[in-house]
Amino acid sequence: MGYARILPDEQTVSLIKSNQGEFKMSIRSTDCHAGRKLTIVMVAACPFPANHGSPASIREMSEALVRQGHTVHILTYPIRQDIPVEGVSIHRVRAPFLKSNEIKVGPAWEKFIYDPLMVLKLVGLIRKHKVDVIHAHNYEGALIGWLGKLLTGRPMLYNAVNSMADELPTYNFIKPRALAVFLGKLLDVLVPRTGDYVTMVSDSLKEFLLDKGVAAARLKVVPAGVNLDMFAHGNGAKVRAKHGIGSKPLVMYTGTLDQFQRLDYLLKAMQRTLQECPDAMLMIACNILHKGHQQEYLALAQELGIEKRLVFAYPVALEDLPDYLAAADVTVVPRPECPGHPVKLLNYMAAGKAIVSFEGGGKGLHHMFNAYLAPDHDHDSLGAGIAFLLQRKDLRDILGAQAKITLQGNFDWNTLAKGIEIIYHIMLEEKGAAGREQELARYLRSTYEIQYVDRRHSDQKVKDSGRSGGDRRKVQKRIDFLEQRKVAFSNSEPLQKVTQKPDKSKEEAA
């Protein structure tokens, strides 16, 4: 990487704590009425509902749109977890000869049967329910939605959450690896062009799509959202008692065990952490357990000599997630160079927890403002950051509080859903839609990258750093805490520091 993260000294830490002024942010107004209420079909080519990533975002987005008065139908697979979904109608394709109900992430052979069935059912739903907009999620959803669009003439919004060239080879589903990379690159070029409008969950993914030649006028960043109230009353003591953690320092990762999550980096980082905090424990709280991957990580932990400091918690139901996060002292995102926006990160922020992350996975974060960020792939720096925060409860509380405040008016679903609603009307080209771009800016930012503003010129606007893609953060000047204390989203007023912590679906058979 060419540099190492230097741990803040005592003078810097003192300055961070003393500069906790009144927090002000340009919270988006939520009092406008975007237009007539619509009927929307969400194309979710995945298990649904399920307690991870895209299915979780689709569920919460749909519920937020229903709260705004829209009618939402969700078209999905027959595979599901027992999670309530409020106010939407769920329609499932079915193949009686496929009995598996296992929740999987990534490619699977049964999808070659489910996906064509979804195309047929989508066309029927559009005609039966007079659907206004197709809202397709992920690559398979986009291809299914595109065929439905061609057959019915309905406009399609494509929600992009990842790039496929990097992710597809990690599943080891397509062999040889070179073929998976080629197919991923082809999908990265073709699929975004199927949508009449494209939303994506991060600025880096927008840059990626611009580099692929997708027209800028059709792109808008809509990050994944979170329901803040869900994490307000977690019972960490219950989790610590259940797993025998007691009062030991606890490092927490929540999510899947897929290779692209880079839990190998997390285990290597933990080895570094234990040099300074020998009593610390690492808990990997799984919503989906891949036993093959678990055995690989157990073997690596044994090789690193940290197997006695590692706990796997499975299964962790959605309703138990607030308790697990409440139990944590430090939460971790070990995925570098992530084009999407990790939902686990939003959960950490909503729980008000101290976060240590690689820079590439730290969407919406800034080093020592609302998280500790380590250079991508530098697991030693990641481990040093974990140890640093484990030894400083006061600093953990400050970073966790500011992480939670960052979400308000920016990453909450009520705000984001209002922006999505306006995009629907722009796509439909209804009367007055041409003037809605300005209205859209009330709810969706032009960028969700946080940057520093020099305090000596604190009234200046943050300049747009232009199209530099994933390299933007890498080449950014290292932060001098003694000179720069204001933080802002690009093209917005500076954020001030905080003084304290912020405090049934209807199913239709096929």
Short mmCIF file of C-alpha atoms in Angstrom, two decimals:
data_model
loop_
_atom_site.label_atom_id
_atom_site.label_comp_id
_atom_site.label_asym_id
_atom_site.label_seq_id
_atom_site.Cartn_x
_atom_site.Cartn_y
_atom_site.Cartn_z
CA MET A 1 0.00 0.00 0.00
CA GLY A 2 2.95 2.32 0.42
CA TYR A 3 1.99 3.55 3.92
CA ALA A 4 1.00 2.20 7.30
CA ARG A 5 -1.68 3.54 9.58
CA ILE A 6 -0.03 5.43 12.42
CA LEU A 7 -1.84 5.07 15.73
CA PRO A 8 -2.96 8.42 17.19
CA ASP A 9 -0.80 9.64 20.07
CA GLU A 10 -2.14 10.87 23.41
CA GLN A 11 -2.21 14.51 22.28
CA THR A 12 -4.25 13.58 19.20
CA VAL A 13 -6.68 11.44 21.20
CA SER A 14 -7.15 14.28 23.66
CA LEU A 15 -7.87 16.65 20.79
CA ILE A 16 -10.42 14.28 19.26
CA LYS A 17 -12.24 14.09 22.59
CA SER A 18 -12.10 17.83 23.29
CA ASN A 19 -13.44 18.84 19.87
CA GLN A 20 -16.82 17.22 20.37
CA GLY A 21 -18.92 20.29 19.56
CA GLU A 22 -22.59 20.54 18.72
CA PHE A 23 -23.53 18.18 15.90
CA LYS A 24 -25.25 19.74 12.90
CA MET A 25 -26.14 18.11 9.62
CA SER A 26 -28.31 19.12 6.71
CA ILE A 27 -31.01 16.53 7.43
CA ARG A 28 -33.22 16.06 4.43
CA SER A 29 -36.72 17.53 4.62
CA THR A 30 -39.42 14.86 4.49
CA ASP A 31 -42.55 16.91 4.01
CA CYS A 32 -43.01 16.93 0.25
CA HIS A 33 -45.38 14.75 -1.74
CA ALA A 34 -43.69 13.23 -4.77
CA GLY A 35 -46.83 12.25 -6.72
CA ARG A 36 -49.46 9.58 -7.14
CA LYS A 37 -49.11 6.30 -5.33
CA LEU A 38 -47.64 3.51 -7.42
CA THR A 39 -47.71 -0.25 -7.73
CA ILE A 40 -44.20 -1.69 -7.71
CA VAL A 41 -42.88 -5.20 -8.20
CA MET A 42 -39.54 -6.01 -6.57
CA VAL A 43 -37.63 -8.73 -8.42
CA ALA A 44 -35.62 -10.57 -5.77
CA ALA A 45 -33.87 -13.56 -7.37
CA CYS A 46 -32.70 -14.87 -4.02
CA PRO A 47 -34.02 -16.48 -0.85
CA PHE A 48 -36.46 -14.05 0.76
CA PRO A 49 -36.78 -12.97 3.44
CA ALA A 50 -33.30 -13.81 4.68
CA ASN A 51 -31.04 -12.28 7.29
CA HIS A 52 -28.18 -11.05 5.13
CA GLY A 53 -27.20 -8.40 2.61
CA SER A 54 -29.51 -7.89 -0.34
CA PRO A 55 -32.58 -9.73 1.01
CA ALA A 56 -32.44 -7.61 4.17
CA SER A 57 -32.18 -4.39 2.16
CA ILE A 58 -35.03 -5.39 -0.18
CA ARG A 59 -37.25 -6.15 2.81
CA GLU A 60 -36.55 -2.86 4.58
CA MET A 61 -36.78 -0.82 1.37
CA SER A 62 -40.13 -2.41 0.51
CA GLU A 63 -41.53 -1.78 3.97
CA ALA A 64 -40.46 1.88 3.77
CA LEU A 65 -42.20 2.29 0.40
CA VAL A 66 -45.36 0.73 1.83
CA ARG A 67 -45.25 3.25 4.69
CA GLN A 68 -45.34 5.97 2.03
CA GLY A 69 -48.57 4.56 0.66
CA HIS A 70 -47.30 2.56 -2.32
CA THR A 71 -48.34 -1.00 -3.15
CA VAL A 72 -45.36 -3.36 -3.22
CA HIS A 73 -45.24 -6.90 -4.61
CA ILE A 74 -42.10 -9.01 -4.15
CA LEU A 75 -41.33 -11.79 -6.63
CA THR A 76 -38.85 -14.29 -5.25
CA TYR A 77 -37.73 -17.91 -4.71
CA PRO A 78 -39.57 -20.41 -2.50
CA ILE A 79 -36.62 -20.40 -0.07
CA ARG A 80 -36.98 -18.25 3.03
CA GLN A 81 -36.24 -17.66 6.68
CA ASP A 82 -38.89 -17.01 9.30
CA ILE A 83 -38.69 -13.21 9.30
CA PRO A 84 -41.80 -11.00 9.26
CA VAL A 85 -42.30 -8.68 6.29
CA GLU A 86 -44.87 -5.98 6.90
CA GLY A 87 -47.40 -4.72 4.37
CA VAL A 88 -46.14 -6.30 1.13
CA SER A 89 -47.47 -9.11 -1.05
CA ILE A 90 -44.96 -11.91 -1.64
CA HIS A 91 -45.19 -14.12 -4.74
CA ARG A 92 -43.02 -17.22 -5.03
CA VAL A 93 -42.11 -19.44 -7.92
CA ARG A 94 -42.25 -23.12 -7.09
CA ALA A 95 -40.65 -26.26 -8.40
CA PRO A 96 -42.08 -29.21 -6.40
CA PHE A 97 -39.23 -31.53 -7.34
CA LEU A 98 -36.71 -29.16 -5.68
CA LYS A 99 -36.92 -29.80 -1.95
CA SER A 100 -33.93 -27.76 -0.72
CA ASN A 101 -34.74 -24.90 1.62
CA GLU A 102 -31.11 -24.13 2.42
CA ILE A 103 -30.20 -20.42 2.39
CA LYS A 104 -27.25 -19.94 0.05
CA VAL A 105 -25.31 -16.90 -1.13
CA GLY A 106 -24.08 -16.86 -4.73
CA PRO A 107 -24.63 -19.19 -7.69
CA ALA A 108 -26.58 -22.45 -7.32
CA TRP A 109 -27.86 -25.01 -9.82
CA GLU A 110 -31.51 -24.64 -8.75
CA LYS A 111 -31.45 -21.02 -9.91
CA PHE A 112 -31.40 -22.25 -13.51
CA ILE A 113 -34.93 -23.54 -12.83
CA TYR A 114 -36.22 -20.76 -10.62
CA ASP A 115 -35.12 -17.86 -12.82
CA PRO A 116 -37.06 -18.79 -16.00
CA LEU A 117 -40.13 -19.41 -13.82
CA MET A 118 -39.69 -15.92 -12.39
CA VAL A 119 -39.80 -14.36 -15.86
CA LEU A 120 -43.16 -16.00 -16.58
CA LYS A 121 -44.58 -15.08 -13.18
CA LEU A 122 -43.29 -11.50 -13.47
CA VAL A 123 -45.19 -10.93 -16.70
CA GLY A 124 -48.35 -12.31 -15.10
CA LEU A 125 -47.96 -10.10 -12.02
CA ILE A 126 -47.43 -6.97 -14.10
CA ARG A 127 -50.60 -7.59 -16.09
CA LYS A 128 -52.75 -8.77 -13.19
CA HIS A 129 -51.84 -5.99 -10.76
CA LYS A 130 -51.26 -3.19 -13.30
CA VAL A 131 -47.70 -2.67 -12.07
CA ASP A 132 -46.19 0.76 -12.74
CA VAL A 133 -42.51 0.02 -12.16
CA ILE A 134 -40.23 -3.03 -12.12
CA HIS A 135 -37.56 -2.68 -9.42
CA ALA A 136 -34.90 -5.35 -10.01
CA HIS A 137 -32.11 -6.17 -7.56
CA ASN A 138 -28.72 -7.74 -8.34
CA TYR A 139 -27.62 -9.29 -11.61
CA GLU A 140 -30.12 -12.12 -11.91
CA GLY A 141 -32.97 -9.85 -10.87
CA ALA A 142 -31.94 -7.36 -13.55
CA LEU A 143 -31.92 -9.99 -16.30
CA ILE A 144 -35.33 -11.30 -15.19
CA GLY A 145 -36.69 -7.77 -14.92
CA TRP A 146 -35.29 -6.85 -18.34
CA LEU A 147 -37.18 -9.70 -20.00
CA GLY A 148 -40.32 -8.65 -18.16
CA LYS A 149 -39.74 -5.10 -19.36
CA LEU A 150 -39.40 -6.22 -22.97
CA LEU A 151 -42.61 -8.26 -22.79
CA THR A 152 -44.76 -5.67 -20.98
CA GLY A 153 -43.25 -2.26 -21.74
CA ARG A 154 -42.97 -1.37 -18.05
CA PRO A 155 -39.91 0.72 -17.04
CA MET A 156 -37.25 -0.95 -14.88
CA LEU A 157 -35.11 0.44 -12.09
CA TYR A 158 -32.00 -1.68 -11.57
CA ASN A 159 -30.41 -1.63 -8.13
CA ALA A 160 -26.71 -2.52 -8.37
CA VAL A 161 -25.00 -3.79 -5.22
CA ASN A 162 -21.74 -5.30 -6.48
CA SER A 163 -19.43 -5.89 -9.40
CA MET A 164 -19.36 -9.44 -10.70
CA ALA A 165 -15.84 -9.76 -12.13
CA ASP A 166 -14.33 -9.71 -8.63
CA GLU A 167 -17.05 -11.59 -6.78
CA LEU A 168 -18.09 -14.40 -9.15
CA PRO A 169 -14.73 -16.23 -9.11
CA THR A 170 -14.74 -16.38 -5.29
CA TYR A 171 -17.70 -18.78 -5.24
CA ASN A 172 -15.72 -21.49 -7.11
CA PHE A 173 -18.92 -22.35 -8.97
CA ILE A 174 -17.64 -21.78 -12.51
CA LYS A 175 -14.42 -23.48 -13.56
CA PRO A 176 -11.85 -22.63 -14.69
CA ARG A 177 -11.44 -19.39 -12.77
CA ALA A 178 -10.56 -17.50 -15.94
CA LEU A 179 -13.99 -18.32 -17.36
CA ALA A 180 -15.67 -16.96 -14.22
CA VAL A 181 -13.65 -13.74 -14.51
CA PHE A 182 -14.57 -13.38 -18.20
CA LEU A 183 -18.26 -13.99 -17.54
CA GLY A 184 -18.19 -11.55 -14.63
CA LYS A 185 -16.65 -8.82 -16.78
CA LEU A 186 -19.23 -9.44 -19.51
CA LEU A 187 -22.08 -9.15 -17.00
CA ASP A 188 -20.55 -5.95 -15.59
CA VAL A 189 -20.78 -4.37 -19.04
CA LEU A 190 -24.19 -5.68 -20.15
CA VAL A 191 -26.44 -5.86 -17.09
CA PRO A 192 -26.38 -2.17 -16.02
CA ARG A 193 -27.59 -1.24 -19.51
CA THR A 194 -30.83 -3.17 -19.02
CA GLY A 195 -32.28 -0.59 -16.63
CA ASP A 196 -34.05 2.62 -17.59
CA TYR A 197 -32.45 4.03 -14.45
CA VAL A 198 -29.74 2.55 -12.23
CA THR A 199 -29.21 3.04 -8.52
CA MET A 200 -26.10 1.77 -6.81
CA VAL A 201 -25.16 1.45 -3.17
CA SER A 202 -21.85 3.34 -3.13
CA ASP A 203 -19.86 6.06 -4.82
CA SER A 204 -17.15 3.61 -5.83
CA LEU A 205 -19.72 1.43 -7.60
CA LYS A 206 -21.00 4.50 -9.44
CA GLU A 207 -17.47 5.23 -10.62
CA PHE A 208 -17.17 1.61 -11.72
CA LEU A 209 -20.35 1.88 -13.82
CA LEU A 210 -19.26 5.20 -15.31
CA ASP A 211 -16.00 3.55 -16.35
CA LYS A 212 -18.09 0.85 -18.06
CA GLY A 213 -19.77 3.54 -20.16
CA VAL A 214 -23.14 3.77 -18.41
CA ALA A 215 -24.59 7.26 -18.93
CA ALA A 216 -24.22 9.48 -15.86
CA ALA A 217 -27.77 10.84 -16.28
CA ARG A 218 -29.14 7.36 -15.54
CA LEU A 219 -27.13 6.80 -12.35
CA LYS A 220 -27.86 7.73 -8.74
CA VAL A 221 -26.25 6.55 -5.52
CA VAL A 222 -28.82 5.14 -3.09
CA PRO A 223 -26.90 3.53 -0.23
CA ALA A 224 -28.29 0.66 1.75
CA GLY A 225 -30.39 1.90 4.64
CA VAL A 226 -31.03 0.81 8.19
CA ASN A 227 -33.83 0.96 10.75
CA LEU A 228 -32.29 2.80 13.68
CA ASP A 229 -34.92 1.80 16.25
CA MET A 230 -34.13 -1.89 15.84
CA PHE A 231 -30.82 -1.57 17.72
CA ALA A 232 -31.94 0.71 20.54
CA HIS A 233 -32.39 -1.95 23.26
CA GLY A 234 -29.90 -4.77 22.72
CA ASN A 235 -29.09 -7.03 25.70
CA GLY A 236 -25.38 -7.74 25.46
CA ALA A 237 -25.19 -9.38 28.89
CA LYS A 238 -27.45 -12.20 27.67
CA VAL A 239 -25.12 -13.00 24.76
CA ARG A 240 -21.99 -12.85 26.92
CA ALA A 241 -23.56 -15.24 29.42
CA LYS A 242 -24.76 -17.63 26.71
CA HIS A 243 -21.30 -17.98 25.15
CA GLY A 244 -19.24 -17.77 28.36
CA ILE A 245 -17.55 -14.51 27.40
CA GLY A 246 -17.97 -12.86 30.78
CA SER A 247 -16.19 -9.50 30.97
CA LYS A 248 -13.51 -10.31 28.40
CA PRO A 249 -12.94 -7.77 25.59
CA LEU A 250 -15.08 -8.90 22.66
CA VAL A 251 -14.43 -8.32 18.95
CA MET A 252 -17.46 -9.03 16.76
CA TYR A 253 -18.03 -9.89 13.10
CA THR A 254 -21.56 -10.57 11.87
CA GLY A 255 -22.48 -11.99 8.48
CA THR A 256 -21.68 -14.81 6.09
CA LEU A 257 -18.49 -16.85 5.80
CA ASP A 258 -18.04 -16.41 2.03
CA GLN A 259 -14.46 -16.06 0.86
CA PHE A 260 -14.94 -12.52 -0.45
CA GLN A 261 -15.68 -11.39 3.13
CA ARG A 262 -11.96 -12.05 3.87
CA LEU A 263 -12.29 -13.61 7.29
CA ASP A 264 -8.76 -14.87 6.77
CA TYR A 265 -7.65 -11.24 7.19
CA LEU A 266 -9.76 -10.97 10.34
CA LEU A 267 -8.12 -14.02 11.90
CA LYS A 268 -4.64 -12.73 11.06
CA ALA A 269 -5.60 -9.34 12.46
CA MET A 270 -6.79 -11.01 15.65
CA GLN A 271 -3.40 -12.66 16.08
CA ARG A 272 -1.91 -9.16 16.08
CA THR A 273 -4.58 -7.89 18.50
CA LEU A 274 -3.88 -10.65 21.00
CA GLN A 275 -0.28 -9.52 21.32
CA GLU A 276 -1.56 -6.44 23.16
CA CYS A 277 -4.91 -7.74 24.45
CA PRO A 278 -4.31 -11.42 25.31
CA ASP A 279 -7.72 -11.81 27.00
CA ALA A 280 -9.71 -10.64 23.96
CA MET A 281 -12.20 -12.92 22.23
CA LEU A 282 -13.31 -12.92 18.60
CA MET A 283 -16.92 -13.88 17.91
CA ILE A 284 -18.06 -14.67 14.36
CA ALA A 285 -21.86 -14.44 14.45
CA CYS A 286 -23.23 -16.28 11.42
CA ASN A 287 -26.62 -15.98 9.83
CA ILE A 288 -25.66 -18.54 7.16
CA LEU A 289 -23.17 -21.26 8.07
CA HIS A 290 -21.07 -22.75 5.28
CA LYS A 291 -19.45 -25.71 7.04
CA GLY A 292 -16.65 -25.98 4.48
CA HIS A 293 -15.62 -22.38 5.03
CA GLN A 294 -15.99 -22.78 8.80
CA GLN A 295 -13.54 -25.69 8.78
CA GLU A 296 -11.08 -23.64 6.74
CA TYR A 297 -11.21 -20.80 9.25
CA LEU A 298 -10.92 -23.14 12.22
CA ALA A 299 -7.83 -24.67 10.62
CA LEU A 300 -6.34 -21.21 10.01
CA ALA A 301 -7.09 -20.16 13.59
CA GLN A 302 -5.30 -23.26 14.85
CA GLU A 303 -2.34 -22.53 12.58
CA LEU A 304 -2.19 -18.98 13.97
CA GLY A 305 -2.48 -20.24 17.55
CA ILE A 306 -5.70 -18.32 18.29
CA GLU A 307 -8.27 -21.12 18.19
CA LYS A 308 -9.03 -20.76 21.91
CA ARG A 309 -9.91 -17.08 21.40
CA LEU A 310 -12.42 -17.80 18.60
CA VAL A 311 -16.16 -18.42 19.01
CA PHE A 312 -18.62 -19.22 16.21
CA ALA A 313 -22.20 -18.24 17.04
CA TYR A 314 -24.81 -19.91 14.83
CA PRO A 315 -27.57 -19.43 13.99
CA VAL A 316 -28.04 -15.76 14.86
CA ALA A 317 -31.63 -14.78 14.08
CA LEU A 318 -32.45 -11.26 12.97
CA GLU A 319 -34.27 -10.48 16.21
CA ASP A 320 -31.16 -11.52 18.19
CA LEU A 321 -28.73 -9.36 16.21
CA PRO A 322 -29.15 -6.26 18.44
CA ASP A 323 -28.17 -8.38 21.47
CA TYR A 324 -25.03 -9.64 19.77
CA LEU A 325 -23.94 -6.18 18.73
CA ALA A 326 -24.67 -4.82 22.20
CA ALA A 327 -22.26 -7.44 23.56
CA ALA A 328 -19.39 -6.25 21.35
CA ASP A 329 -16.64 -3.85 22.35
CA VAL A 330 -15.36 -3.50 18.77
CA THR A 331 -17.00 -4.52 15.50
CA VAL A 332 -15.05 -5.33 12.35
CA VAL A 333 -15.49 -5.17 8.56
CA PRO A 334 -12.52 -7.17 7.18
CA ARG A 335 -13.45 -6.84 3.50
CA PRO A 336 -11.13 -4.57 1.46
CA GLU A 337 -11.93 -2.88 -1.86
CA CYS A 338 -15.67 -3.49 -1.52
CA PRO A 339 -17.67 -1.88 -4.36
CA GLY A 340 -20.96 -2.22 -2.51
CA HIS A 341 -22.12 -1.02 0.91
CA PRO A 342 -21.91 -3.77 3.55
CA VAL A 343 -25.21 -4.05 5.41
CA LYS A 344 -23.33 -5.30 8.47
CA LEU A 345 -21.55 -1.94 8.56
CA LEU A 346 -24.87 -0.08 8.77
CA ASN A 347 -25.95 -2.40 11.57
CA TYR A 348 -22.74 -1.65 13.47
CA MET A 349 -23.33 2.08 13.02
CA ALA A 350 -26.98 1.88 14.07
CA ALA A 351 -25.93 0.00 17.23
CA GLY A 352 -23.50 2.81 18.04
CA LYS A 353 -20.51 0.47 18.15
CA ALA A 354 -16.87 1.28 17.59
CA ILE A 355 -15.90 0.05 14.12
CA VAL A 356 -12.57 -1.08 12.71
CA SER A 357 -12.59 -1.58 8.95
CA PHE A 358 -10.43 -1.65 5.90
CA GLU A 359 -10.77 1.58 3.94
CA GLY A 360 -12.44 -0.11 0.96
CA GLY A 361 -15.20 -1.59 3.10
CA GLY A 362 -15.72 1.53 5.20
CA LYS A 363 -18.41 3.27 3.16
CA GLY A 364 -19.64 6.45 4.84
CA LEU A 365 -16.76 6.33 7.35
CA HIS A 366 -13.73 8.50 7.98
CA HIS A 367 -10.69 7.54 10.00
CA MET A 368 -10.96 8.64 13.63
CA PHE A 369 -14.16 10.58 12.99
CA ASN A 370 -16.63 7.70 13.15
CA ALA A 371 -14.40 4.62 12.80
CA TYR A 372 -10.85 3.35 12.71
CA LEU A 373 -9.82 2.65 9.10
CA ALA A 374 -6.83 0.53 8.11
CA PRO A 375 -5.19 0.44 4.66
CA ASP A 376 -6.71 -2.22 2.41
CA HIS A 377 -5.17 -5.70 2.78
CA ASP A 378 -2.97 -4.61 5.72
CA HIS A 379 -4.24 -7.07 8.31
CA ASP A 380 -1.50 -6.06 10.75
CA SER A 381 -2.83 -2.48 10.80
CA LEU A 382 -6.36 -3.84 11.15
CA GLY A 383 -5.30 -5.82 14.21
CA ALA A 384 -3.43 -2.85 15.66
CA GLY A 385 -6.55 -0.72 15.31
CA ILE A 386 -8.68 -3.33 17.09
CA ALA A 387 -6.19 -3.48 19.96
CA PHE A 388 -6.00 0.32 20.13
CA LEU A 389 -9.76 0.69 20.58
CA LEU A 390 -10.11 -2.27 22.94
CA GLN A 391 -7.85 -0.37 25.34
CA ARG A 392 -9.80 2.92 25.11
CA LYS A 393 -13.46 2.76 26.10
CA ASP A 394 -13.83 6.55 26.02
CA LEU A 395 -12.71 6.68 22.40
CA ARG A 396 -14.87 3.67 21.48
CA ASP A 397 -17.90 5.52 22.85
CA ILE A 398 -17.11 8.66 20.86
CA LEU A 399 -16.56 6.86 17.55
CA GLY A 400 -19.65 4.71 18.05
CA ALA A 401 -21.84 7.71 18.83
CA GLN A 402 -20.63 9.57 15.74
CA ALA A 403 -21.14 6.50 13.56
CA LYS A 404 -24.77 6.39 14.67
CA ILE A 405 -25.30 10.11 14.10
CA THR A 406 -23.88 9.76 10.57
CA LEU A 407 -26.86 7.58 9.64
CA GLN A 408 -29.58 10.08 10.53
CA GLY A 409 -31.13 11.78 7.52
CA ASN A 410 -28.64 10.03 5.25
CA PHE A 411 -28.88 6.26 5.65
CA ASP A 412 -32.30 5.85 7.25
CA TRP A 413 -34.90 4.12 5.06
CA ASN A 414 -37.59 6.79 5.33
CA THR A 415 -35.28 9.36 3.73
CA LEU A 416 -33.91 6.99 1.09
CA ALA A 417 -37.35 5.67 0.13
CA LYS A 418 -38.55 9.19 -0.63
CA GLY A 419 -35.67 9.55 -3.06
CA ILE A 420 -36.50 6.20 -4.67
CA GLU A 421 -40.12 7.31 -5.04
CA ILE A 422 -39.02 10.41 -6.98
CA ILE A 423 -36.85 8.24 -9.26
CA TYR A 424 -39.91 6.13 -10.05
CA HIS A 425 -41.80 9.23 -11.19
CA ILE A 426 -38.84 10.46 -13.23
CA MET A 427 -38.76 7.08 -15.00
CA LEU A 428 -42.48 7.23 -15.72
CA GLU A 429 -42.00 10.70 -17.25
CA GLU A 430 -45.17 11.96 -15.68
CA LYS A 431 -46.24 15.59 -15.76
CA GLY A 432 -43.80 17.64 -13.72
CA ALA A 433 -41.15 14.91 -13.67
CA ALA A 434 -38.63 17.15 -15.42
CA GLY A 435 -38.45 19.36 -12.34
CA ARG A 436 -37.99 16.51 -9.93
CA GLU A 437 -34.20 16.35 -10.17
CA GLN A 438 -33.97 19.27 -7.75
CA GLU A 439 -36.50 17.64 -5.48
CA LEU A 440 -34.44 14.44 -5.57
CA ALA A 441 -31.49 16.31 -4.09
CA ARG A 442 -33.52 16.89 -0.92
CA TYR A 443 -33.34 13.20 -0.11
CA LEU A 444 -30.33 11.72 -1.92
CA ARG A 445 -26.86 13.23 -1.74
CA SER A 446 -24.67 13.70 -4.77
CA THR A 447 -22.06 11.60 -2.95
CA TYR A 448 -21.83 9.66 0.30
CA GLU A 449 -18.07 10.03 0.64
CA ILE A 450 -17.03 11.85 3.82
CA GLN A 451 -14.14 14.30 3.50
CA TYR A 452 -12.29 16.65 5.81
CA VAL A 453 -12.57 20.42 5.63
CA ASP A 454 -9.65 22.43 6.96
CA ARG A 455 -10.84 24.11 10.16
CA ARG A 456 -8.86 27.21 9.25
CA HIS A 457 -11.28 27.63 6.34
CA SER A 458 -14.30 25.93 7.86
CA ASP A 459 -16.81 27.93 5.85
CA GLN A 460 -15.48 26.71 2.54
CA LYS A 461 -17.40 24.13 0.56
CA VAL A 462 -15.98 20.69 0.03
CA LYS A 463 -14.85 20.37 -3.53
CA ASP A 464 -15.96 17.45 -5.63
CA SER A 465 -12.84 15.37 -6.09
CA GLY A 466 -13.92 14.24 -9.52
CA ARG A 467 -13.95 10.78 -11.03
CA SER A 468 -11.09 8.91 -9.49
CA GLY A 469 -12.93 5.70 -8.60
CA GLY A 470 -11.58 3.37 -5.96
CA ASP A 471 -8.24 5.20 -5.98
CA ARG A 472 -9.75 8.38 -4.56
CA ARG A 473 -9.37 7.32 -0.96
CA LYS A 474 -5.93 5.79 -1.53
CA VAL A 475 -4.36 8.96 -2.87
CA GLN A 476 -6.10 11.25 -0.38
CA LYS A 477 -3.71 13.06 1.91
CA ARG A 478 -3.26 11.38 5.28
CA ILE A 479 -5.24 13.18 7.93
CA ASP A 480 -3.49 15.62 10.24
CA PHE A 481 -5.77 15.69 13.28
CA LEU A 482 -4.06 18.73 14.78
CA GLU A 483 -4.96 20.85 11.75
CA GLN A 484 -8.20 19.40 10.34
CA ARG A 485 -11.22 18.76 12.51
CA LYS A 486 -14.32 19.48 10.40
CA VAL A 487 -15.91 16.60 8.54
CA ALA A 488 -18.48 16.73 5.76
CA PHE A 489 -20.15 14.77 3.04
CA SER A 490 -18.92 16.14 -0.28
CA ASN A 491 -20.96 19.10 -1.51
CA SER A 492 -22.64 19.61 1.87
CA GLU A 493 -22.11 21.69 4.97
CA PRO A 494 -19.45 20.42 7.43
CA LEU A 495 -20.45 17.94 10.11
CA GLN A 496 -19.70 18.97 13.66
CA LYS A 497 -18.67 16.59 16.40
CA VAL A 498 -21.13 15.22 18.96
CA THR A 499 -20.98 15.65 22.70
CA GLN A 500 -22.67 12.39 23.67
CA LYS A 501 -24.22 9.19 22.35
CA PRO A 502 -27.47 9.59 20.48
CA ASP A 503 -29.60 7.83 22.38
CA LYS A 504 -47.80 -9.46 7.74
CA SER A 505 -46.79 -10.23 4.56
CA LYS A 506 -49.46 -11.66 2.21
CA GLU A 507 -48.24 -14.65 0.24
CA GLU A 508 -49.59 -15.82 -3.09
CA ALA A 509 -48.84 -19.34 -4.21
CA ALA A 510 -47.53 -19.95 -7.66
#
